[in-house]
Amino acid sequence: MKETFYVTTPIYYVNDIPHIGHAYTTIAADVLARYHRARGREVYFLTGTDEHGQKVERAAQERGISPKDHCDELVTRFQQLWEKLDIKLSYFIRTTDPEHELVVQKAMQMLHDQDLIKKKTYQGWYSTSSERFWMEKDLKDGKDPETGLPVEWISETNYFFLMSRYQQKLKDHLHENPHFIRPKSRYNEILGFLDRELDDLCISRPKSRLAWGIELPFDHEYVTYVWFDALLNYLSAIGYLKEDQSLFTYWPANFHLIGKDILTTHSVYWITMLFALNVPPPQCIFAHGWWTIEGRKMSKSLKNVVDPHLLIDSYGADAVRYFLLREVPFGNDGDFSHAAFIGRVNADLANDLGNALNRSVALTGRNFDGLVPTPRTEEDDQDRLLKNHAAGLLTQIGLNLGETIYTPESPGKESLNFSVALENIWSFIRFINKYIDTQAPWQLAKEGNKDRLATVLYNCLEALRVAAVYLAPFMPNKALQIIRILGLSPTFADQQQIIASELQFDTIKSWGHLPPGSKLISDEILFPRVEPEMVQNILSQILAIAENEEMAVNIFREIFPRYKITKAQTWVRKILGTDSFLTTPTPTPEKSRSKPDKKAGPPAPDSEVDYNTFARLDLRVAEVLEAERVKNSEKLIRLKVDIGSETRQIVAGIGKSFAPTDLISKKIVIVANLKPVKLMGLKSKGMLLAAGDEDDDVQLCLVSKNTKTGLRIK
Ligand code: MSP
């Protein structure tokens, strides 16, 4: 019987707009799945969406459609993204699948029959934003510590899973399986968590408060939702409690890949649920770190969520897959920056890998009419080093892709380290480049040493084929392209077939799989260098945060260090428009330079101003995120606004005409570069535009809801 490998990702909240955080876990799982498939194992790779709960119910209500229709529409955002990222799934589960719902009900009934579910009255601070109760001590300024949003005091009778009964068993399991939770720091975190007494787990909601869940089989007034429902997806997807048990052979899962924020739910809620159901636990839960964007927390309100579609459209899916896994050790937090992204594409992909391939193919074209030559000389030390390096990679990469955890009889060790696996492959690719440099095939050609030249070029091409096999789980398309360039498959007639055969690890068991005589394809560039003209769209967003031209030029040169200042300046002007920053200061008109007389109000407008004077004002569309009255002031309201590139505080004298709640989510127009002032001790950075007098009926200058936040008004 073939060995099996089962890997899962969390099922994502269907309401969320997919971002690189979601893509990260899914790509990592896809790499594992592809690697184990290429090693000849039966692989099951599961992802999906979490579709019940209050947020979904509310969002559907707001749209005036049924929650199911709402989910059916939104789920495609995830499905389309996975397709675009070349994610090769076994199954996409939705918690609204009737088959899943049935399993949840059956599991619930089983626990209820064993008296493991009890009805109790519970009081606590409930947060709709994270759909959970918080203890008083955990609140931050009286609000949800995770989302910062309000909580409400609720007293409710609900059903509880008696999780606390399994506390000791869970502790024992952890002690007996030191690799059960990875990385080690997360394992320790859960051990620490288990030092405190476990509560029982609330798993129901009364239908009166939430209808969008799975009805409890033993009480029709209640539904179960979110965690109890969601976690069971890992079993329901492979036929748990079904008559046909053929898929259930995949259990226990080899890896549950998750983000660090959902470690407790997986390590404690899920594992105790499994104990109660008498199902063995998975082999390993791996919690990865979180991505920040250009140094800041990813947040919908900050609008700094990196759109994976934009990245894929600009750089290609394989570059995105590569960057996310190469940049940060799995398990650590990481920062996404476009400069780092472009830097990696240019240095690692275009330079190291692209060059090794281009040089080998071009030299073969010149010297052997583009046909893979037959090696004609005895192997020397350098050839041997190259071959040994290739062979040694197999164990190294396996160790970093869960190989030891995979083998049941092996005790296992630190399990997943994608960035190190890629570093291993790159050290080989750099070695190929070094081999080309030291063997100097151009010199051999000049000397007429055709025999040695044939051996050297054969070795280069074969080494690149081996590299493609190792790379395939990470960059499936580029690996395939390398295979094609090397003449192994002249058409894309049957991609699946090629993946199954040419990219299997069997092909690298011994050196020499590449058949001499194959016709190379010489007119394809594997990875073009990223140049500014290819990413103008992205650059216009990045450069928009610059306050002046010098800053914009510096940002540009951080991304493209090879550009001299003058050339960078030309690009900045081309991308942002020549009027964005004034390069020579324009004299300020006499009147506006004189100190304003507060009592007399602002000075009258000039009868005419030239465009440059107008253009010095940075008028922008801003979204109001927060609003509250300033203490002891009738007029002043403190606003927190998103101006696209940042959030900032503005204090506005509109308190007589507006209540703070009127302002939230409004799209207003602000003067972003007005000198900051302090009003009643509060810093105000910018001014909102409004018509009318402060003491009278003020009308805000509003733009339509769809207008992009941060847009400049010119
Ligand atoms: N629906 C639950 C999971 C149920 S699994 C039985 C959920 N969904 S989620 O959509 O909010 O999050 C899914 C995953 O995205 C989590 O693993 C989370 O860690 C990950 N990420 C969300 N933001 C992230 C980053 N900024 N960076 C990396 N991963 C991030 O939780």
XYZ file of C-alpha atoms and ligand atoms in Angstrom:
745
model
C 0.000 0.000 0.000
C 1.199 3.492 -0.835
C 2.137 5.821 1.996
C -0.326 8.633 2.610
C 0.118 12.290 3.436
C -2.667 14.566 4.648
C -2.171 18.332 5.001
C -4.738 20.991 5.882
C -4.981 24.767 6.071
C -7.419 26.634 8.296
C -10.749 27.166 6.602
C -10.927 30.893 5.974
C -13.798 33.138 7.021
C -15.782 33.477 3.847
C -16.472 37.158 4.543
C -12.813 38.085 4.456
C -11.156 39.431 1.377
C -8.328 36.988 0.664
C -4.951 38.527 1.461
C -1.353 37.370 1.572
C -1.827 35.963 5.089
C -4.353 33.472 3.708
C -2.236 32.867 0.629
C 0.779 32.150 2.822
C -0.667 29.096 4.593
C -2.276 27.795 1.440
C 0.931 28.071 -0.573
C 2.890 26.351 2.195
C 0.390 23.487 2.258
C 0.486 23.250 -1.539
C 4.281 22.991 -1.490
C 4.091 20.139 1.003
C 1.374 18.405 -0.993
C 3.309 18.712 -4.252
C 6.541 17.561 -2.631
C 4.978 14.443 -1.133
C 3.136 13.692 -4.383
C 6.424 13.940 -6.255
C 7.870 11.480 -3.750
C 5.184 9.060 -4.875
C 2.820 9.296 -1.921
C -0.978 9.415 -1.891
C -1.688 12.987 -0.878
C -4.828 14.650 0.397
C -4.716 18.431 0.569
C -7.650 20.232 2.132
C -8.627 23.870 2.376
C -11.973 25.640 2.392
C -14.148 28.280 3.978
C -15.764 28.833 7.353
C -19.223 30.111 6.566
C -21.395 30.199 9.698
C -21.610 32.815 12.405
C -22.853 36.245 13.244
C -20.587 38.243 10.971
C -21.740 36.365 7.905
C -25.364 36.610 8.997
C -25.065 40.356 9.491
C -23.207 40.979 6.259
C -25.891 39.072 4.341
C -28.633 41.011 6.140
C -26.990 44.281 5.163
C -26.978 43.156 1.568
C -30.564 41.998 1.795
C -29.789 38.459 0.650
C -29.796 35.056 2.319
C -26.619 34.015 4.134
C -26.214 31.049 1.807
C -26.436 33.225 -1.324
C -23.986 35.591 0.281
C -21.537 32.727 0.946
C -22.008 31.254 -2.532
C -20.971 34.566 -3.988
C -18.027 35.245 -1.686
C -16.515 31.788 -1.680
C -15.454 32.259 -5.297
C -12.964 34.904 -4.211
C -10.971 32.228 -2.438
C -11.487 29.586 -5.097
C -10.360 31.913 -7.872
C -7.309 33.020 -5.971
C -6.206 29.457 -5.331
C -6.533 28.694 -8.993
C -4.484 31.722 -9.911
C -1.803 30.671 -7.424
C -1.650 27.138 -8.872
C -2.902 25.544 -5.698
C -3.618 21.909 -6.466
C -6.257 20.830 -3.964
C -7.798 17.500 -3.241
C -10.954 19.094 -1.912
C -12.372 22.512 -1.073
C -14.688 22.186 1.912
C -17.401 24.645 2.887
C -18.979 24.421 6.330
C -22.352 24.901 4.655
C -21.932 21.657 2.702
C -24.843 19.458 3.824
C -22.468 16.508 4.262
C -20.313 18.492 6.653
C -23.350 19.725 8.571
C -24.505 16.168 9.014
C -21.141 15.079 10.433
C -21.199 17.978 12.898
C -24.660 16.947 14.065
C -23.681 13.298 14.384
C -20.526 14.159 16.342
C -22.540 16.382 18.590
C -25.096 13.713 19.259
C -22.317 11.245 20.107
C -20.859 13.624 22.681
C -24.280 14.422 24.080
C -25.044 10.706 24.440
C -21.879 10.317 26.477
C -22.819 13.260 28.733
C -19.935 15.278 27.416
C -22.181 18.203 26.482
C -24.031 20.042 29.235
C -26.407 23.001 29.430
C -25.281 25.867 31.652
C -25.989 29.543 32.134
C -23.106 31.720 31.330
C -22.400 35.384 31.753
C -19.629 37.319 30.170
C -18.394 39.995 27.860
C -19.286 38.988 24.334
C -17.472 40.393 21.338
C -19.283 40.199 18.031
C -16.113 41.143 16.205
C -14.238 38.009 17.286
C -17.380 35.986 18.016
C -16.314 34.955 21.493
C -16.620 35.735 25.179
C -13.823 37.493 27.040
C -13.002 37.567 30.736
C -13.125 40.996 32.352
C -9.374 40.868 32.989
C -8.621 40.245 29.333
C -10.436 43.339 28.051
C -8.347 46.272 26.913
C -9.853 49.628 27.854
C -13.148 47.820 28.169
C -12.947 46.575 24.587
C -12.086 43.378 22.731
C -8.301 43.005 23.196
C -7.876 41.601 19.688
C -10.074 43.820 17.566
C -10.350 46.903 19.804
C -14.113 46.887 19.166
C -16.882 47.103 21.797
C -18.076 44.114 23.805
C -21.484 43.578 25.415
C -22.437 41.919 28.702
C -24.517 38.858 27.971
C -26.179 36.317 30.204
C -27.203 33.255 28.282
C -28.003 29.600 28.665
C -25.913 27.532 26.327
C -24.462 24.115 25.693
C -20.920 23.414 26.778
C -18.485 20.744 25.712
C -16.802 19.421 28.855
C -13.345 20.110 27.577
C -11.813 20.355 31.032
C -12.165 16.593 31.485
C -9.406 16.070 28.958
C -6.875 18.505 30.387
C -4.616 15.827 31.884
C -4.855 13.622 28.824
C -3.820 16.542 26.630
C -0.886 17.349 28.903
C 0.233 13.727 28.785
C -0.063 13.680 25.013
C 2.134 16.745 24.745
C 4.740 15.282 27.065
C 4.813 12.046 25.130
C 4.962 13.826 21.765
C 7.375 16.711 22.002
C 6.982 17.416 18.270
C 3.241 17.565 18.334
C 3.133 21.355 18.207
C 5.735 23.246 16.212
C 7.745 25.458 16.416
C 8.992 24.654 19.882
C 8.058 28.077 21.235
C 4.403 27.366 20.384
C 4.598 23.953 22.032
C 5.839 25.658 25.181
C 3.096 28.247 24.918
C 0.434 25.543 25.009
C 2.150 23.682 27.846
C 2.063 26.953 29.776
C -1.586 27.456 28.883
C -2.384 24.034 30.267
C -0.936 24.933 33.656
C -4.108 26.884 34.290
C -7.354 25.067 34.794
C -9.263 24.667 31.534
C -12.797 26.035 31.205
C -15.497 24.133 29.406
C -16.175 25.243 25.879
C -19.352 27.035 24.907
C -20.441 25.546 21.602
C -23.942 26.841 21.005
C -25.949 29.991 20.417
C -29.677 30.397 20.930
C -31.370 30.761 17.565
C -32.998 33.951 18.830
C -29.572 35.582 18.708
C -27.959 33.703 15.859
C -29.727 31.570 13.330
C -26.856 31.050 10.886
C -25.313 27.900 12.295
C -25.962 24.155 12.431
C -28.979 23.141 14.439
C -28.227 21.022 17.513
C -29.693 17.555 16.999
C -30.911 17.445 20.619
C -32.275 21.007 20.975
C -33.880 22.752 18.019
C -33.735 26.141 19.709
C -29.983 26.233 19.391
C -27.309 26.184 16.724
C -23.648 25.393 16.859
C -21.320 27.608 14.912
C -17.730 28.676 14.305
C -15.177 26.565 16.216
C -17.041 23.369 17.011
C -18.420 23.410 13.495
C -15.252 24.573 11.753
C -12.704 22.254 13.347
C -14.681 19.185 12.373
C -14.052 20.020 8.711
C -10.735 18.206 8.975
C -12.642 14.977 9.572
C -15.816 15.513 7.580
C -13.818 16.167 4.397
C -12.390 12.667 4.492
C -15.593 10.824 5.182
C -15.676 10.646 8.978
C -18.740 8.695 10.157
C -19.610 7.842 6.582
C -20.266 4.350 5.443
C -17.537 4.524 2.841
C -14.324 4.750 4.866
C -11.892 4.698 1.927
C -10.777 8.304 2.405
C -10.555 8.015 6.155
C -7.280 6.139 5.708
C -5.684 9.600 5.398
C -6.312 10.228 9.083
C -4.424 11.172 11.239
C -3.425 14.296 9.330
C 0.320 14.747 9.014
C 0.114 18.517 9.357
C -2.470 21.050 10.350
C -0.904 24.297 9.141
C -2.315 27.308 10.978
C -1.437 30.870 11.948
C -0.229 31.571 15.459
C -3.491 33.313 16.399
C -5.492 30.101 16.188
C -3.084 27.900 18.097
C -5.248 27.409 21.190
C -8.348 26.518 19.233
C -6.407 23.845 17.374
C -4.181 22.517 20.140
C -6.735 22.568 22.924
C -10.322 22.722 21.626
C -9.701 20.447 18.662
C -7.536 17.869 20.346
C -9.871 17.494 23.320
C -12.775 17.153 20.882
C -10.878 14.353 19.161
C -10.167 12.661 22.491
C -13.856 12.808 23.306
C -14.763 11.366 19.927
C -12.140 8.676 20.360
C -10.310 9.703 17.195
C -6.484 9.841 17.316
C -4.960 13.326 17.176
C -3.089 14.650 14.122
C 0.658 14.163 13.949
C 1.678 17.792 14.010
C 0.137 21.236 14.365
C 2.425 23.850 12.887
C 1.710 27.503 13.702
C 3.357 30.024 11.413
C 3.946 33.698 12.128
C 2.150 36.766 10.868
C 2.964 39.120 8.051
C 3.110 42.843 8.512
C 3.094 45.161 5.530
C 5.948 47.608 5.153
C 6.399 47.403 8.928
C 2.739 47.860 9.863
C 0.031 45.481 10.977
C -2.193 44.366 8.125
C -5.596 45.831 8.686
C -8.659 46.406 6.615
C -9.105 49.890 8.029
C -5.547 50.834 7.155
C -6.176 49.629 3.612
C -2.656 48.250 3.583
C -3.730 44.704 2.913
C -1.629 43.515 0.006
C -3.873 42.317 -2.773
C -2.475 38.986 -3.940
C -4.050 39.522 -7.385
C -1.992 42.661 -7.913
C 1.176 40.765 -6.989
C 0.370 37.802 -9.217
C -0.544 40.046 -12.134
C 2.664 42.003 -11.742
C 5.203 39.299 -10.948
C 3.541 35.958 -11.666
C 2.261 33.302 -9.264
C 5.589 31.515 -8.914
C 7.444 34.627 -7.804
C 4.781 35.252 -5.142
C 4.991 31.640 -3.952
C 8.769 31.891 -3.869
C 8.957 35.187 -2.021
C 6.510 34.318 0.738
C 8.263 31.082 1.579
C 11.818 32.292 1.048
C 11.748 35.567 2.918
C 10.871 34.419 6.415
C 11.525 31.217 8.382
C 8.190 29.426 8.762
C 7.070 30.088 12.302
C 8.508 33.598 12.529
C 6.705 36.849 11.849
C 7.719 38.582 8.662
C 7.445 41.881 6.936
C 6.274 42.267 3.376
C 7.841 45.072 1.407
C 7.818 45.649 -2.305
C 11.493 46.552 -2.173
C 12.337 43.169 -0.660
C 10.049 41.424 -3.128
C 11.557 43.018 -6.218
C 15.024 42.567 -4.733
C 14.488 38.821 -4.397
C 12.969 38.407 -7.842
C 15.892 40.217 -9.420
C 18.689 38.674 -7.366
C 17.533 35.087 -6.863
C 15.224 34.395 -9.764
C 16.423 36.561 -12.650
C 20.056 36.621 -11.684
C 21.003 33.293 -10.083
C 18.503 30.910 -11.634
C 17.823 32.804 -14.873
C 21.521 33.256 -15.572
C 22.470 29.647 -14.952
C 19.839 28.537 -17.440
C 20.445 31.281 -20.035
C 24.158 30.725 -20.071
C 23.899 26.955 -20.375
C 21.279 27.114 -23.117
C 23.082 29.859 -25.065
C 26.424 28.027 -24.945
C 24.785 24.802 -26.108
C 23.103 26.741 -28.904
C 26.389 28.183 -30.051
C 28.444 25.011 -29.817
C 26.075 22.079 -30.359
C 23.267 23.541 -32.495
C 21.042 23.662 -29.433
C 21.084 19.876 -28.931
C 21.934 18.424 -25.512
C 25.478 17.057 -26.026
C 26.630 13.571 -25.003
C 29.243 13.743 -22.221
C 32.501 12.505 -23.700
C 35.184 12.753 -21.000
C 35.911 11.032 -17.700
C 34.352 12.597 -14.631
C 36.753 14.968 -12.842
C 36.692 16.385 -9.292
C 34.545 19.365 -10.191
C 31.990 17.184 -11.968
C 31.872 14.910 -8.948
C 31.309 17.847 -6.603
C 28.409 19.034 -8.734
C 26.790 15.596 -8.774
C 27.297 15.055 -5.052
C 25.804 18.424 -4.317
C 22.720 17.471 -6.353
C 22.342 14.121 -4.599
C 22.837 15.576 -1.116
C 19.938 17.946 -1.591
C 17.384 15.187 -1.333
C 17.930 14.523 2.353
C 18.359 18.198 3.198
C 15.143 19.222 1.508
C 13.229 16.269 2.883
C 14.248 17.224 6.410
C 12.875 20.700 5.872
C 9.612 19.532 4.337
C 8.361 17.311 7.109
C 10.048 14.105 6.071
C 10.975 12.913 9.561
C 7.609 13.683 11.043
C 6.117 11.895 8.083
C 7.755 8.561 8.835
C 5.705 7.083 11.668
C 8.535 5.052 13.137
C 10.931 7.983 13.188
C 10.887 10.072 16.361
C 10.730 13.284 14.315
C 12.445 16.614 14.769
C 11.989 20.272 13.783
C 9.713 19.740 10.880
C 9.037 22.546 8.437
C 11.477 25.064 7.174
C 10.605 26.176 3.685
C 13.068 29.045 3.607
C 15.950 26.732 4.444
C 14.824 24.232 1.798
C 14.890 27.059 -0.747
C 18.266 28.207 0.538
C 19.522 24.634 -0.004
C 18.273 24.703 -3.588
C 19.815 28.129 -4.157
C 23.178 27.047 -2.875
C 23.019 24.379 -5.584
C 21.977 26.898 -8.249
C 24.836 29.174 -7.229
C 27.096 26.153 -7.392
C 26.010 25.577 -11.012
C 26.950 29.176 -11.807
C 30.285 28.681 -10.096
C 30.841 25.467 -12.067
C 30.193 27.381 -15.298
C 32.634 30.097 -14.203
C 35.412 27.696 -13.231
C 34.973 25.352 -16.200
C 34.773 28.362 -18.551
C 33.056 26.596 -21.456
C 33.703 29.600 -23.720
C 37.422 28.999 -23.173
C 37.042 25.296 -23.976
C 35.245 26.310 -27.188
C 38.044 28.698 -28.086
C 40.627 25.983 -27.484
C 38.620 23.569 -29.615
C 38.278 21.130 -26.661
C 34.889 19.872 -27.831
C 34.951 16.696 -25.734
C 35.337 18.441 -22.398
C 32.961 21.176 -23.566
C 30.284 18.537 -24.231
C 30.719 17.052 -20.751
C 30.616 20.440 -19.022
C 27.509 21.602 -20.854
C 25.754 18.283 -20.356
C 26.453 18.557 -16.623
C 25.116 22.116 -16.503
C 21.893 21.160 -18.270
C 21.412 18.016 -16.200
C 22.065 19.997 -13.012
C 19.375 22.471 -14.075
C 16.952 19.640 -14.672
C 17.660 18.345 -11.166
C 17.145 21.860 -9.813
C 13.785 22.012 -11.621
C 12.630 18.827 -9.890
C 13.548 20.228 -6.483
C 11.951 23.556 -7.349
C 8.722 22.103 -8.695
C 6.796 22.006 -5.389
C 7.609 25.688 -4.865
C 7.396 27.004 -8.412
C 5.425 24.483 -10.447
C 5.130 26.597 -13.575
C 8.702 27.709 -13.755
C 9.891 24.174 -13.100
C 7.777 23.012 -15.980
C 9.153 25.776 -18.167
C 12.716 24.680 -17.346
C 11.824 21.104 -18.260
C 10.414 22.370 -21.542
C 13.409 24.607 -22.271
C 15.629 21.580 -21.698
C 13.767 19.827 -24.485
C 12.176 17.173 -22.297
C 8.689 17.966 -23.429
C 8.258 19.939 -26.598
C 4.583 20.688 -26.014
C 2.252 21.346 -23.167
C -0.009 18.630 -24.549
C -0.423 16.887 -21.267
C 0.811 18.941 -18.375
C -0.403 16.566 -15.715
C 1.483 13.781 -17.384
C 4.671 15.822 -17.429
C 4.331 16.802 -13.798
C 3.715 13.223 -12.914
C 6.703 11.956 -14.807
C 9.439 14.541 -15.421
C 9.094 16.254 -12.079
C 8.954 13.124 -9.961
C 11.803 12.671 -7.528
C 12.480 9.269 -9.079
C 14.068 11.075 -12.028
C 16.871 12.386 -9.836
C 17.817 9.127 -8.191
C 20.787 8.923 -10.488
C 22.635 11.399 -12.641
C 21.903 11.389 -16.369
C 18.154 11.319 -16.874
C 18.377 14.129 -19.448
C 18.633 12.411 -22.834
C 21.447 13.659 -25.079
C 20.141 14.898 -28.391
C 17.107 16.723 -26.949
C 16.452 20.018 -28.707
C 16.673 22.983 -26.350
C 14.311 25.944 -26.598
C 16.489 29.008 -26.711
C 14.187 31.965 -27.125
C 12.457 31.949 -23.741
C 13.432 34.040 -20.767
C 12.639 32.258 -17.530
C 12.535 35.264 -15.234
C 12.866 38.718 -16.753
C 14.385 41.280 -14.381
C 11.723 43.456 -12.806
C 12.109 46.961 -14.228
C 10.064 50.041 -13.299
C 8.004 49.973 -16.496
C 6.664 46.536 -15.555
C 5.353 47.611 -12.163
C 4.200 51.182 -12.673
C 0.885 50.413 -11.058
C 2.508 49.195 -7.853
C 5.081 51.978 -7.866
C 2.423 54.660 -8.101
C 0.917 53.279 -4.887
C 4.228 52.986 -3.080
C 5.542 56.397 -4.089
C 2.296 58.129 -3.167
C 3.299 58.048 0.507
C 6.332 60.255 -0.116
C 6.023 63.769 1.223
C 8.456 65.264 -1.226
C 10.353 64.355 -4.318
C 13.555 63.527 -2.492
C 11.742 60.984 -0.377
C 10.069 59.490 -3.447
C 13.437 59.184 -5.187
C 14.894 57.472 -2.126
C 12.039 54.977 -1.996
C 12.463 54.313 -5.699
C 16.182 53.675 -5.285
C 15.599 51.339 -2.397
C 13.604 49.183 -4.804
C 15.895 49.702 -7.790
C 19.342 50.308 -6.302
C 20.974 50.208 -9.721
C 19.272 53.447 -10.765
C 21.228 56.697 -10.419
C 19.492 59.654 -8.765
C 18.711 61.506 -11.988
C 17.217 58.460 -13.656
C 15.222 57.676 -10.532
C 13.966 61.257 -10.505
C 12.802 60.951 -14.107
C 10.858 57.817 -13.171
C 9.327 59.405 -10.088
C 8.102 62.311 -12.193
C 6.814 59.983 -14.868
C 4.888 57.901 -12.376
C 3.547 60.587 -10.103
C 3.190 63.366 -12.664
C 5.428 66.404 -12.846
C 3.145 68.499 -10.670
C 3.126 66.252 -7.626
C 5.980 67.906 -5.826
C 7.217 71.388 -6.474
C 10.880 71.293 -7.248
C 11.410 75.051 -6.852
C 9.595 76.854 -4.057
C 6.995 79.278 -5.355
C 6.870 82.552 -3.457
C 3.832 82.709 -1.190
C 1.520 85.625 -1.951
C 1.955 88.567 0.436
C -1.507 88.362 1.919
C -1.408 84.737 3.031
C 2.044 85.127 4.552
C 0.881 87.741 7.044
C -0.191 86.296 10.376
C -3.912 85.582 10.263
C -6.051 87.678 12.531
C -8.156 85.074 14.311
C -11.043 87.394 15.100
C -11.253 88.658 11.564
C -11.498 85.055 10.307
C -9.407 83.629 7.502
C -8.078 86.034 4.904
C -10.202 86.515 1.787
C -9.179 84.335 -1.149
C -6.873 85.801 -3.752
C -8.704 86.820 -6.883
C -6.476 84.463 -8.889
C -3.837 81.881 -8.065
C -1.679 80.053 -10.551
C -1.902 76.260 -10.836
C 1.377 75.697 -9.015
C 0.081 77.494 -5.980
C -3.071 75.408 -6.003
C -1.096 72.227 -6.576
C 0.853 72.800 -3.376
C -2.261 71.844 -1.462
C -2.508 68.144 -0.839
C -6.264 67.593 -1.021
C -7.191 64.002 -0.400
C -10.091 61.672 0.027
C -10.109 60.332 3.590
C -12.279 57.845 5.409
C -13.404 58.519 8.965
C -12.460 55.542 11.114
C -13.237 56.932 14.566
C -14.927 60.039 15.915
C -15.465 61.285 19.448
C -16.209 64.564 21.151
C -13.277 66.385 22.688
C -13.789 66.658 26.447
C -15.028 70.075 27.603
C -15.659 71.304 24.104
C -18.991 71.828 22.410
C -17.508 72.285 19.009
C -14.563 70.002 18.646
C -14.640 66.443 17.416
C -11.538 64.293 17.331
C -11.412 62.190 14.186
C -9.180 59.336 13.213
C -9.026 59.225 9.449
C -7.473 56.929 6.915
C -5.795 58.884 4.143
C -4.672 55.871 2.142
C -1.033 55.923 3.129
C -1.565 56.392 6.870
C -4.119 57.061 9.561
C -3.994 60.343 11.395
C -5.804 62.502 13.848
C -7.743 65.600 12.853
C -9.593 67.801 15.277
C -12.528 69.541 13.602
C -14.892 72.263 14.811
C -18.059 70.610 13.552
C -19.465 69.373 16.851
C -22.509 71.650 16.740
C -23.712 70.209 13.459
C -22.739 66.554 13.789
C -22.790 63.757 16.306
C -19.609 61.626 16.151
C -21.592 58.594 14.970
C -22.803 60.587 11.912
C -19.238 60.799 10.759
C -17.978 57.222 10.978
C -17.250 55.621 7.594
C -17.926 58.886 5.737
C -15.599 59.700 2.871
C -14.505 63.286 3.348
C -12.016 65.627 1.737
C -9.075 66.883 3.748
C -6.141 69.207 3.283
C -3.433 66.743 4.140
C -0.434 69.067 4.149
C -1.762 71.794 6.399
C 0.766 72.531 9.131
C -0.206 70.520 12.253
C -1.713 72.523 15.108
C -2.782 71.712 18.648
C -6.418 72.237 19.607
C -7.294 71.802 23.277
C -4.055 69.944 23.701
C -4.765 67.538 20.830
C -2.622 67.439 17.733
C -4.552 67.996 14.527
C -2.759 67.009 11.359
C -4.746 68.365 8.457
C -8.167 69.923 8.034
C -11.408 68.637 6.679
C -13.292 70.631 4.065
C -16.766 71.825 4.909
C -19.133 74.574 3.862
C -20.797 76.930 6.291
C -19.952 78.497 9.585
C -18.734 76.566 12.634
C -21.634 77.845 14.732
C -24.177 77.334 12.047
C -25.296 74.512 9.869
C -22.120 72.984 8.529
C -22.171 70.815 5.407
C -19.352 68.372 4.960
C -17.596 68.068 1.659
C -18.338 64.384 0.986
C -17.415 62.102 -1.871
C -19.148 58.911 -2.875
C -18.487 55.784 -0.784
C -16.782 54.064 -3.701
C -14.108 56.719 -4.081
C -10.721 55.283 -3.268
C -9.349 56.442 0.065
C -6.195 58.499 -0.331
C -7.032 59.693 -3.842
C -5.594 63.150 -4.505
C -7.968 65.826 -5.624
C -6.335 67.877 -8.347
N -12.070 30.451 10.279
C -10.994 30.450 11.194
C -10.192 29.185 11.088
C -10.951 27.929 11.319
S -9.954 26.540 11.054
C -10.832 25.276 11.583
C -10.077 31.654 10.912
N -10.145 32.174 9.717
S -9.324 33.475 9.216
O -9.733 33.659 7.871
O -9.509 34.560 10.096
O -7.831 33.172 9.335
C -7.264 32.145 8.679
C -5.774 32.165 8.773
O -5.222 33.340 8.209
C -5.248 32.047 10.176
O -4.352 30.974 10.206
C -4.506 33.326 10.386
O -3.380 33.122 11.176
C -4.115 33.686 8.977
N -3.772 35.085 8.882
C -4.589 36.164 8.991
N -3.818 37.292 8.907
C -2.526 36.961 8.750
C -1.326 37.664 8.552
N -1.269 38.979 8.590
N -0.206 36.947 8.328
C -0.218 35.573 8.254
N -1.324 34.883 8.431
C -2.464 35.538 8.773
O -9.319 32.033 11.780
